[in-house]
């Protein structure tokens, strides 16, 4: 029940709950990945089951696809959808221009493809994800397994000429094996601490052979919905800079709070 949620989970929940107000009947919706996005999928599932909302969802990971099916959302592939009305996803960091670091959950590749194929991207986040400058969160870079050590070395060499504070890189692990993405790739996390020019870094990283995609989302997010632990929610628009604030009350009977899978 909501009363047992931590403040951070309440913040994630209220952001998700507010964001689903943007979803309209008949829409094709990109479904993000992560703990905040999982709240959003559950909120959408409730609207589908209890309020007759008709949508088609394009999931950004196998985890999200499983959850979406469980809660009754109709799933289609991006190739079936071709173009989406809206994508709602979480983020690891966002700055004042609504540029993002994503990929903490390892789904950055599908997330970026789906968000880019959408008329609108809404990010849902707890307030702790807002930063003055991107880079405290390690930047995930998806690389193909073939020659990954060479790719990692090339990334390190490239970082030497970039406007970043740290140059450390680590292969993401899952126990004693490399973490493997839904696309059967690896993730190299870059410990940059501060990214001076995110747009340039993103372009340069994607030029390196073996790099598939990086977790910088530049000029992709249109709106961020920021949740607070006390139920306050701010909706911030990238183009107008307008901020709207509301408060969402927790319903103790809300069965969305039972056994969230993430
Ligand atoms: C997954 C992501 C997530 O959106 C990001 O890691 C945020 O996750 P959470 O909502 O669990 O904090 O990019 O690849």
Coordinates of C-alpha atoms and ligand atoms in Angstrom, one line a residue:
X1 CA 0.0 0.0 0.0
X2 CA 1.0 3.6 -0.6
X3 CA 1.6 4.1 3.1
X4 CA 4.4 1.6 3.0
X5 CA 6.2 3.1 0.0
X6 CA 9.5 5.0 0.5
X7 CA 9.5 8.7 -0.3
X8 CA 11.4 7.9 -3.5
X9 CA 8.9 5.3 -4.7
X10 CA 6.0 7.8 -3.9
X11 CA 7.8 10.4 -6.0
X12 CA 8.2 7.9 -8.9
X13 CA 4.6 6.8 -8.6
X14 CA 3.1 10.3 -8.6
X15 CA 5.2 11.3 -11.6
X16 CA 3.9 8.2 -13.4
X17 CA 0.3 8.8 -12.4
X18 CA 0.4 12.4 -13.7
X19 CA 2.1 11.4 -16.9
X20 CA -0.6 8.9 -18.0
X21 CA -3.0 11.9 -18.1
X22 CA -1.3 12.7 -21.4
X23 CA -2.3 9.4 -23.0
X24 CA -5.5 9.6 -25.1
X25 CA -7.7 6.9 -26.5
X26 CA -6.3 5.3 -29.7
X27 CA -2.8 6.4 -29.1
X28 CA 0.3 4.4 -29.9
X29 CA 2.5 4.7 -26.8
X30 CA 6.2 3.9 -26.3
X31 CA 6.6 2.2 -22.9
X32 CA 9.9 3.0 -21.1
X33 CA 12.0 0.7 -18.9
X34 CA 13.0 1.0 -15.2
X35 CA 11.3 1.3 -11.9
X36 CA 9.6 4.6 -12.6
X37 CA 8.4 3.4 -16.1
X38 CA 7.1 0.3 -14.4
X39 CA 4.8 2.5 -12.3
X40 CA 3.6 4.1 -15.5
X41 CA 2.9 0.8 -17.2
X42 CA 0.8 -0.3 -14.2
X43 CA -1.1 3.0 -14.2
X44 CA -1.8 2.6 -17.9
X45 CA -2.9 -1.0 -17.3
X46 CA -5.4 0.2 -14.7
X47 CA -6.8 2.7 -17.2
X48 CA -7.1 0.0 -19.9
X49 CA -8.8 -2.5 -17.5
X50 CA -11.0 -0.3 -15.5
X51 CA -11.7 2.7 -17.7
X52 CA -11.7 1.2 -21.2
X53 CA -8.7 3.1 -22.5
X54 CA -7.7 1.7 -25.9
X55 CA -4.0 2.0 -26.7
X56 CA -1.2 0.0 -28.4
X57 CA 2.1 -0.1 -26.5
X58 CA 5.6 -0.4 -27.9
X59 CA 7.8 -1.7 -25.1
X60 CA 11.5 -0.7 -24.9
X61 CA 12.7 -4.0 -23.3
X62 CA 11.6 -7.6 -22.7
X63 CA 11.0 -6.6 -19.0
X64 CA 8.6 -3.9 -20.0
X65 CA 6.9 -6.2 -22.5
X66 CA 6.3 -8.8 -19.9
X67 CA 4.9 -6.3 -17.4
X68 CA 2.7 -4.6 -20.1
X69 CA 1.2 -8.0 -21.1
X70 CA 0.6 -8.8 -17.4
X71 CA -1.4 -5.6 -16.8
X72 CA -3.5 -6.0 -20.0
X73 CA -1.9 -3.5 -22.4
X74 CA -2.0 -4.5 -26.1
X75 CA 1.6 -4.8 -27.3
X76 CA 2.8 -4.1 -30.9
X77 CA 6.2 -3.9 -32.4
X78 CA 7.8 -0.6 -33.5
X79 CA 7.7 -1.9 -37.1
X80 CA 3.9 -2.4 -36.8
X81 CA 3.4 1.0 -35.2
X82 CA 5.9 2.8 -37.5
X83 CA 5.5 6.0 -35.6
X84 CA 4.2 6.7 -32.1
X85 CA 2.1 9.5 -30.6
X86 CA 4.0 9.5 -27.3
X87 CA 6.7 7.8 -25.3
X88 CA 6.9 7.9 -21.5
X89 CA 10.1 6.8 -19.9
X90 CA 12.3 7.3 -16.9
X91 CA 15.8 8.8 -16.8
X92 CA 18.9 8.6 -14.7
X93 CA 19.6 12.3 -15.0
X94 CA 18.0 15.4 -16.6
X95 CA 19.4 18.9 -16.9
X96 CA 17.6 22.3 -17.3
X97 CA 17.4 21.8 -21.1
X98 CA 15.8 18.4 -20.6
X99 CA 18.8 16.6 -22.0
X100 CA 19.2 13.2 -20.4
X101 CA 21.4 10.3 -19.3
X102 CA 19.6 7.0 -19.7
X103 CA 20.5 3.4 -19.7
X104 CA 21.0 2.6 -16.1
X105 CA 18.6 -0.3 -16.7
X106 CA 20.5 -1.3 -19.8
X107 CA 17.7 -0.6 -22.3
X108 CA 19.1 2.6 -23.8
X109 CA 19.2 1.4 -27.4
X110 CA 15.5 0.5 -27.8
X111 CA 14.6 3.4 -25.6
X112 CA 16.4 5.9 -27.9
X113 CA 14.9 4.3 -31.0
X114 CA 11.4 4.4 -29.6
X115 CA 11.6 7.9 -28.2
X116 CA 13.0 9.3 -31.4
X117 CA 10.2 7.6 -33.3
X118 CA 7.6 9.5 -31.2
X119 CA 5.8 12.8 -31.7
X120 CA 6.5 13.5 -28.0
X121 CA 8.7 12.1 -25.3
X122 CA 7.7 12.6 -21.6
X123 CA 10.3 11.8 -19.0
X124 CA 9.0 10.8 -15.5
X125 CA 11.5 11.1 -12.7
X126 CA 11.8 11.7 -9.0
X127 CA 13.3 15.1 -8.1
X128 CA 16.7 13.6 -7.3
X129 CA 17.3 13.0 -11.0
X130 CA 17.6 16.7 -11.7
X131 CA 21.2 18.0 -12.1
X132 CA 22.9 21.3 -13.0
X133 CA 25.2 19.4 -15.4
X134 CA 25.1 15.9 -16.7
X135 CA 27.7 13.3 -15.8
X136 CA 27.6 12.3 -12.1
X137 CA 25.7 9.2 -13.2
X138 CA 27.9 6.9 -15.2
X139 CA 27.2 7.2 -18.9
X140 CA 26.2 3.9 -20.4
X141 CA 27.5 3.0 -23.9
X142 CA 26.2 -0.1 -25.7
X143 CA 29.0 -1.9 -27.6
X144 CA 28.9 -5.1 -29.6
X145 CA 30.7 -8.0 -27.9
X146 CA 33.1 -8.6 -30.8
X147 CA 36.3 -6.8 -29.9
X148 CA 34.7 -5.1 -26.9
X149 CA 38.1 -4.5 -25.2
X150 CA 39.4 -2.7 -28.2
X151 CA 36.2 -0.6 -28.4
X152 CA 36.6 0.2 -24.7
X153 CA 40.2 1.2 -25.2
X154 CA 39.2 3.4 -28.2
X155 CA 36.5 5.1 -26.0
X156 CA 39.1 5.8 -23.3
X157 CA 41.5 7.3 -25.9
X158 CA 38.6 9.5 -27.3
X159 CA 37.7 10.7 -23.8
X160 CA 41.2 12.2 -23.5
X161 CA 40.2 15.0 -25.9
X162 CA 36.6 15.5 -24.6
X163 CA 35.4 18.1 -22.1
X164 CA 34.8 15.7 -19.3
X165 CA 36.2 15.4 -15.7
X166 CA 36.7 11.7 -15.4
X167 CA 38.0 9.1 -17.9
X168 CA 37.3 5.8 -16.1
X169 CA 35.4 3.1 -17.9
X170 CA 34.0 -0.2 -16.7
X171 CA 32.3 -3.2 -18.4
X172 CA 28.9 -3.6 -16.8
X173 CA 28.6 -7.0 -15.1
X174 CA 25.8 -9.3 -14.1
X175 CA 27.4 -11.4 -11.4
X176 CA 30.7 -12.8 -12.8
X177 CA 29.5 -12.4 -16.5
X178 CA 29.1 -9.3 -18.7
X179 CA 25.6 -7.8 -18.6
X180 CA 23.9 -8.6 -21.9
X181 CA 21.3 -6.3 -23.4
X182 CA 18.1 -7.3 -25.2
X183 CA 20.1 -6.8 -28.4
X184 CA 22.8 -9.2 -27.2
X185 CA 25.3 -6.4 -26.7
X186 CA 27.5 -5.3 -23.8
X187 CA 27.4 -2.0 -21.8
X188 CA 30.5 0.0 -21.0
X189 CA 29.8 2.6 -18.3
X190 CA 31.8 5.9 -18.5
X191 CA 32.6 7.5 -15.2
X192 CA 32.9 11.1 -16.4
X193 CA 31.6 13.0 -13.3
X194 CA 30.9 16.1 -15.4
X195 CA 30.1 16.4 -19.1
X196 CA 31.0 19.8 -20.5
X197 CA 29.6 19.3 -24.0
X198 CA 27.0 16.5 -24.1
X199 CA 26.0 17.0 -27.7
X200 CA 29.6 16.8 -28.9
X201 CA 30.4 13.8 -26.7
X202 CA 27.3 11.9 -28.0
X203 CA 28.3 12.5 -31.6
X204 CA 31.9 11.5 -31.1
X205 CA 31.1 8.3 -29.2
X206 CA 28.8 7.1 -31.9
X207 CA 31.6 7.5 -34.5
X208 CA 33.7 4.8 -32.8
X209 CA 33.5 1.4 -34.5
X210 CA 31.9 -1.1 -32.1
X211 CA 29.8 1.5 -30.4
X212 CA 26.1 0.9 -31.1
X213 CA 24.6 3.8 -29.1
X214 CA 25.2 5.9 -26.0
X215 CA 22.9 7.0 -23.2
X216 CA 22.9 10.7 -23.9
X217 CA 19.4 11.8 -25.1
X218 CA 19.9 15.3 -26.6
X219 CA 16.9 17.3 -27.8
X220 CA 14.7 14.2 -27.6
X221 CA 12.7 14.9 -24.4
X222 CA 9.8 17.4 -24.7
X223 CA 8.4 17.4 -21.2
X224 CA 9.6 16.2 -17.8
X225 CA 7.2 15.2 -15.0
X226 CA 8.9 15.5 -11.7
X227 CA 7.6 13.7 -8.7
X228 CA 8.2 14.5 -5.0
X229 CA 7.8 12.2 -2.0
X230 CA 5.0 14.4 -0.6
X231 CA 2.8 13.9 -3.7
X232 CA 3.7 17.2 -5.4
X233 CA 4.2 16.9 -9.2
X234 CA 5.7 19.4 -11.6
X235 CA 5.3 19.3 -15.3
X236 CA 8.0 21.2 -17.1
X237 CA 7.9 21.9 -20.8
X238 CA 11.2 22.0 -22.7
X239 CA 10.2 24.5 -25.4
X240 CA 8.1 27.0 -23.4
X241 CA 9.8 26.5 -20.0
X242 CA 6.4 26.6 -18.4
X243 CA 6.0 24.7 -15.1
X244 CA 2.7 23.5 -13.8
X245 CA 2.4 22.1 -10.3
X246 CA -0.3 19.7 -8.9
X247 CA -0.6 17.3 -6.0
X248 CA -1.6 13.7 -6.2
X249 CA -3.2 12.0 -3.2
X250 CA -2.3 8.4 -2.5
X251 CA -5.2 6.0 -2.5
X252 CA -4.6 3.4 0.2
X253 CA -6.8 0.9 -1.6
X254 CA -4.9 1.3 -4.9
X255 CA -3.9 -2.2 -5.9
X256 CA -1.1 -0.8 -8.1
X257 CA 1.1 -1.0 -5.1
X258 CA 1.1 -4.8 -4.8
X259 CA 4.2 -6.7 -5.9
X260 CA 5.8 -4.4 -8.4
X261 CA 8.3 -6.5 -10.3
X262 CA 11.2 -4.0 -10.2
Ligands
LIG1 C1 16.7 2.1 -18.4 C2 16.6 3.6 -18.1 C3 15.8 4.0 -17.0 O1 14.8 4.9 -17.5 C4 16.6 4.7 -16.0 O2 17.7 3.9 -15.6 C5 15.8 5.2 -14.8 O3 15.4 4.1 -14.1 P1 14.6 4.2 -12.7 O4 13.3 4.7 -13.1 O5 14.6 2.8 -12.2 O6 15.4 5.1 -11.8 O7 17.2 4.4 -18.8 O8 17.6 1.8 -19.4

